[in-house]
């Protein structure tokens, strides 16, 4: 810091963003580009902190820099513009004497306007007086000016300060203390600023936009902030200051920037000023390597550049801007990739509620799956299917969803549940399907008997009423709203191509059906990392065969029922293999407990009794007999494969027969068969023996050869701890972090949403462990499992395929732990690809920086 406590911003001054803030550094760059920036001085973070404690810079020396009768502005300059800061204050130095001079040089109206504006700003921001009392006057008359001065005197018991040095001192002190106040600190911390973030201030000579003729102020940018397309945009307002043009009414003296048949334009009336602005815009883009909005003032046809800020933009525009800058050689491909936050891609991949439209919110919940959709309310899966059959969009509204709702979820355009958290059944399935979903809207009341949904404000919605679900905001809106369509244009594709050039970990998709696989291909996944076969049994024709198998009393009867399912399963796998031809497909064998395929209500049991030609009492007894106290820890996964082996036999045969069929028409298929919920090596040995036997039988019957890989899904802590034993029998090990987290914590992911928010608020957990991978607990199990598996079998493939797979934090962990790939829902594949690229680029940059030391 200078001995004077401030530094004049010149081309060679030692201005540093981390000491003086982003605005000060940007102004220096504008000066270096030979732009007409008014004289400006900067106070660094230490100086501003000192001001808040009463240590003033040499204000006399500062004011002397600006000559006699200085007229100044003070603006904040935080390290990151997004962190905000106190409001700018203009026209510092205005007093009775200067007012009288300006009346003669600029006219009474202009002088009154300058003085009034300063009095109002000073009263509100320094005097802390009621803003309502100092509303802008309808017209800058002498009476309005006198009223403002008298009101200030009345409210403060003192005359309005006339000494510019006193004015400046009080303004600097007020802005410095405002930054260090509790409210301001909390606001900027919410935007990612550290608690001790510093504030710089810039003091700049005013360029008066109230001069003669067409004097005024405006803003100008060279790109559309909504689309990212190159075009000149902005406004100019005669007889104005700062950014007044942006808030001026249309009927005021606003001028167009470019030639326009509707009225005067800067291009026509002030062609030299317009040409200079175009030149400066090009300089800013190429030299500052960003699309910037220029704030300018024209005083008696002389142009001044006051500031330049990054153009506010949508995520759609941000992608186009980054790609176009890279295409023009202004930034590199790696920087273009780094400029796009991975999670921001949700706005491009899904429809979004138009932010410019009206929002009639009737319920709020948890934003569980991004995107937005409009449709008619339905309260059950059958109604959703019926609506879809009539080509009508619907929103499925439930207290909470269960596997029985899968068909309705496939048919719906969006999902709204009253219960549930970020990893509830509805949330997980919705993310996999790419459906917008809001869960945990606990203030809603659902009366299924009367078929109505009651909002917290008393409004009643009935089946067939139109609502909109905004899964990004976690809101349900009444009626239909304007939606912005997904944006997967050339710029998005080019960005993702660059991302793939940098990333160093594989990205696969979780895909259970051909439509899921189509999405995986569309988003350029490297294969399928998890195909959950149980979702293939939800159609009515398959469900009945499955129930017949469950009710069978012998192995032969079970095989007979499963024979009906075999061709259906074979067709499923054939379709998947064709879509993913040449890419790996990892198929998880049947996992859920059998009771999930049985009806629960009296009506459903009666229908099943009719279909199976059994007394309803037999059906009721069988359903009761299969019911478990804790089904997620009961007879499911490999335990079914060991005790009811006919299911896995049928699935293995279907996989191998599909493999032979598809291999005839293209690249050979090498399926990956995954055994779920393993906890002991003997389980793997038993299942592997049967699958190998099925493979041998199919080879003989088809007179064809094929290869396959057998692996396990690590979902239990014991499997992670005994990974060295299990790896001897497994070509790959895929960690299912959903169940592994559930079992490590002893938490139900479907029920945790009821109290997880409170746990996070009170610091019990830093984040919801089902949403963000727990590095300390679950992460240690992953590391132990990976290390022991590789120690026993060096070539074993390691991956994760739970909900965490698409999270940037989880991908970072997997890279560090040496995993080969992650797998996530198709709509999260681009997010994962981009996040992986970010991590690889950042690692490379860190290594280069280390070498340069």
Tab-separated table of C-alpha atoms in Angstrom, residues 604-772:
chain	number	residue	atom	x	y	z
A	604	UNK	CA	-54.793	-56.371	-5.991
A	605	UNK	CA	-54.775	-59.704	-4.167
A	606	UNK	CA	-58.259	-60.528	-5.482
A	607	UNK	CA	-57.134	-59.820	-9.065
A	608	UNK	CA	-54.053	-62.011	-8.580
A	609	UNK	CA	-56.177	-64.841	-7.151
A	610	UNK	CA	-58.354	-64.675	-10.267
A	611	UNK	CA	-55.349	-64.691	-12.587
A	612	UNK	CA	-53.747	-67.694	-10.836
A	613	UNK	CA	-57.074	-69.469	-10.227
A	614	UNK	CA	-56.340	-69.660	-6.493
A	615	UNK	CA	-58.442	-68.927	-3.421
A	616	UNK	CA	-57.779	-65.418	-2.148
A	617	UNK	CA	-56.819	-66.941	1.211
A	618	UNK	CA	-53.899	-68.772	-0.447
A	619	UNK	CA	-52.725	-65.519	-2.043
A	620	UNK	CA	-53.053	-63.637	1.238
A	621	UNK	CA	-51.082	-66.293	3.118
A	622	UNK	CA	-48.334	-66.380	0.491
A	623	UNK	CA	-47.959	-62.595	0.473
A	624	UNK	CA	-47.835	-62.575	4.281
A	625	UNK	CA	-45.257	-65.367	4.253
A	626	UNK	CA	-42.923	-63.434	1.966
A	627	UNK	CA	-43.214	-60.221	3.913
A	628	UNK	CA	-39.977	-59.358	5.747
A	629	UNK	CA	-39.296	-57.118	8.738
A	630	UNK	CA	-36.431	-55.413	6.893
A	631	UNK	CA	-36.652	-56.457	3.234
A	632	UNK	CA	-33.664	-54.406	2.094
A	633	UNK	CA	-31.499	-56.561	4.400
A	634	UNK	CA	-33.384	-59.772	3.738
A	635	UNK	CA	-33.917	-62.255	0.923
A	636	UNK	CA	-32.644	-60.298	-2.047
A	637	UNK	CA	-29.689	-60.111	-4.414
A	638	UNK	CA	-27.253	-63.012	-4.394
A	639	UNK	CA	-29.268	-64.609	-1.580
A	640	UNK	CA	-32.046	-65.213	-4.081
A	641	UNK	CA	-29.464	-66.471	-6.573
A	642	UNK	CA	-28.305	-69.073	-4.084
A	643	UNK	CA	-31.697	-70.140	-2.716
A	644	UNK	CA	-33.849	-69.687	-5.857
A	645	UNK	CA	-31.172	-70.315	-8.520
A	646	UNK	CA	-33.664	-70.730	-11.360
A	647	UNK	CA	-33.989	-66.930	-11.672
A	648	UNK	CA	-30.292	-66.368	-12.337
A	649	UNK	CA	-30.162	-69.424	-14.619
A	650	UNK	CA	-32.896	-67.908	-16.799
A	651	UNK	CA	-31.242	-64.485	-16.871
A	652	UNK	CA	-27.815	-65.915	-17.729
A	653	UNK	CA	-29.302	-67.944	-20.588
A	654	UNK	CA	-31.112	-64.860	-21.914
A	655	UNK	CA	-27.869	-62.849	-21.786
A	656	UNK	CA	-25.819	-65.507	-23.590
A	657	UNK	CA	-28.418	-66.162	-26.293
A	658	UNK	CA	-28.706	-62.408	-26.937
A	659	UNK	CA	-24.897	-62.179	-27.048
A	660	UNK	CA	-24.709	-64.793	-29.799
A	661	UNK	CA	-27.507	-63.195	-31.811
A	662	UNK	CA	-26.138	-59.649	-31.756
A	663	UNK	CA	-22.532	-60.727	-32.310
A	664	UNK	CA	-23.604	-62.068	-35.705
A	665	UNK	CA	-24.421	-58.576	-37.005
A	666	UNK	CA	-21.543	-56.482	-35.717
A	667	UNK	CA	-18.737	-56.200	-33.232
A	668	UNK	CA	-18.612	-59.118	-30.785
A	669	UNK	CA	-20.547	-58.515	-27.587
A	670	UNK	CA	-18.743	-59.189	-24.306
A	671	UNK	CA	-21.417	-58.913	-21.607
A	672	UNK	CA	-20.506	-58.172	-18.034
A	673	UNK	CA	-22.635	-60.099	-15.526
A	674	UNK	CA	-22.756	-58.606	-12.052
A	675	UNK	CA	-23.824	-60.444	-8.896
A	676	UNK	CA	-25.525	-58.068	-6.423
A	677	UNK	CA	-25.284	-57.762	-2.634
A	678	UNK	CA	-22.325	-60.080	-2.209
A	679	UNK	CA	-20.809	-60.430	1.252
A	680	UNK	CA	-18.873	-63.726	1.051
A	681	UNK	CA	-16.640	-65.372	-1.540
A	682	UNK	CA	-18.615	-68.625	-1.314
A	683	UNK	CA	-21.697	-66.839	-2.656
A	684	UNK	CA	-19.705	-65.863	-5.737
A	685	UNK	CA	-18.355	-69.380	-6.163
A	686	UNK	CA	-21.856	-70.901	-6.075
A	687	UNK	CA	-23.381	-68.447	-8.545
A	688	UNK	CA	-20.321	-68.505	-10.818
A	689	UNK	CA	-20.476	-72.296	-11.063
A	690	UNK	CA	-24.107	-72.213	-12.215
A	691	UNK	CA	-23.541	-69.344	-14.684
A	692	UNK	CA	-20.519	-71.133	-16.178
A	693	UNK	CA	-22.678	-74.227	-16.570
A	694	UNK	CA	-25.394	-72.245	-18.363
A	695	UNK	CA	-22.745	-70.710	-20.629
A	696	UNK	CA	-21.392	-74.164	-21.509
A	697	UNK	CA	-24.890	-75.431	-22.293
A	698	UNK	CA	-25.698	-72.472	-24.548
A	699	UNK	CA	-22.391	-72.871	-26.419
A	700	UNK	CA	-23.231	-76.499	-27.188
A	701	UNK	CA	-26.845	-75.817	-28.132
A	702	UNK	CA	-26.026	-72.826	-30.372
A	703	UNK	CA	-22.767	-74.253	-31.670
A	704	UNK	CA	-21.273	-70.830	-31.123
A	705	UNK	CA	-18.615	-69.436	-28.853
A	706	UNK	CA	-18.613	-66.225	-26.851
A	707	UNK	CA	-16.877	-64.668	-23.900
A	708	UNK	CA	-18.232	-62.850	-20.880
A	709	UNK	CA	-16.969	-61.244	-17.709
A	710	UNK	CA	-18.328	-62.033	-14.250
A	711	UNK	CA	-18.089	-59.529	-11.445
A	712	UNK	CA	-19.711	-58.428	-8.222
A	713	UNK	CA	-21.472	-55.408	-6.856
A	714	UNK	CA	-19.896	-54.323	-3.570
A	715	UNK	CA	-22.746	-53.013	-1.446
A	716	UNK	CA	-21.964	-54.460	1.990
A	717	UNK	CA	-19.126	-53.373	4.283
A	718	UNK	CA	-18.030	-56.993	4.542
A	719	UNK	CA	-17.590	-57.273	0.783
A	720	UNK	CA	-15.333	-54.223	0.843
A	721	UNK	CA	-13.304	-55.627	3.719
A	722	UNK	CA	-12.992	-59.078	2.096
A	723	UNK	CA	-12.416	-57.735	-1.411
A	724	UNK	CA	-9.125	-59.630	-1.712
A	725	UNK	CA	-10.892	-62.986	-1.352
A	726	UNK	CA	-13.770	-62.037	-3.631
A	727	UNK	CA	-11.499	-60.578	-6.340
A	728	UNK	CA	-10.080	-64.043	-7.100
A	729	UNK	CA	-13.469	-64.924	-8.588
A	730	UNK	CA	-14.393	-61.550	-10.114
A	731	UNK	CA	-13.154	-59.774	-13.237
A	732	UNK	CA	-14.600	-56.517	-11.960
A	733	UNK	CA	-15.950	-55.007	-8.760
A	734	UNK	CA	-18.506	-52.204	-8.939
A	735	UNK	CA	-19.189	-50.392	-5.696
A	736	UNK	CA	-22.889	-49.655	-5.212
A	737	UNK	CA	-22.560	-46.572	-3.074
A	738	UNK	CA	-26.304	-46.234	-2.437
A	739	UNK	CA	-26.585	-49.439	-0.415
A	740	UNK	CA	-23.023	-49.233	0.868
A	741	UNK	CA	-23.799	-45.836	2.394
A	742	UNK	CA	-27.098	-47.160	3.751
A	743	UNK	CA	-25.419	-50.114	5.443
A	744	UNK	CA	-22.391	-48.192	6.678
A	745	UNK	CA	-24.538	-45.570	8.374
A	746	UNK	CA	-27.411	-47.847	9.335
A	747	UNK	CA	-29.707	-45.355	7.582
A	748	UNK	CA	-32.637	-45.919	5.271
A	749	UNK	CA	-32.145	-43.651	2.286
A	750	UNK	CA	-35.917	-43.500	1.787
A	751	UNK	CA	-36.559	-42.329	5.343
A	752	UNK	CA	-33.464	-40.231	5.999
A	753	UNK	CA	-35.001	-37.209	4.273
A	754	UNK	CA	-37.272	-36.679	7.253
A	755	UNK	CA	-34.429	-35.609	9.511
A	756	UNK	CA	-31.371	-35.216	7.286
A	757	UNK	CA	-31.861	-31.476	6.845
A	758	UNK	CA	-31.735	-30.979	10.599
A	759	UNK	CA	-28.649	-33.177	10.876
A	760	UNK	CA	-26.834	-31.102	8.273
A	761	UNK	CA	-27.994	-27.832	9.878
A	762	UNK	CA	-26.652	-28.912	13.257
A	763	UNK	CA	-23.367	-30.119	11.817
A	764	UNK	CA	-23.856	-33.833	12.567
A	765	UNK	CA	-23.071	-34.506	8.910
A	766	UNK	CA	-21.407	-31.986	6.632
A	767	UNK	CA	-23.706	-33.060	3.769
A	768	UNK	CA	-26.374	-35.672	3.150
A	769	UNK	CA	-24.186	-38.811	2.705
A	770	UNK	CA	-26.638	-40.172	0.117
A	771	UNK	CA	-26.160	-37.032	-1.961
A	772	UNK	CA	-22.433	-36.383	-1.498
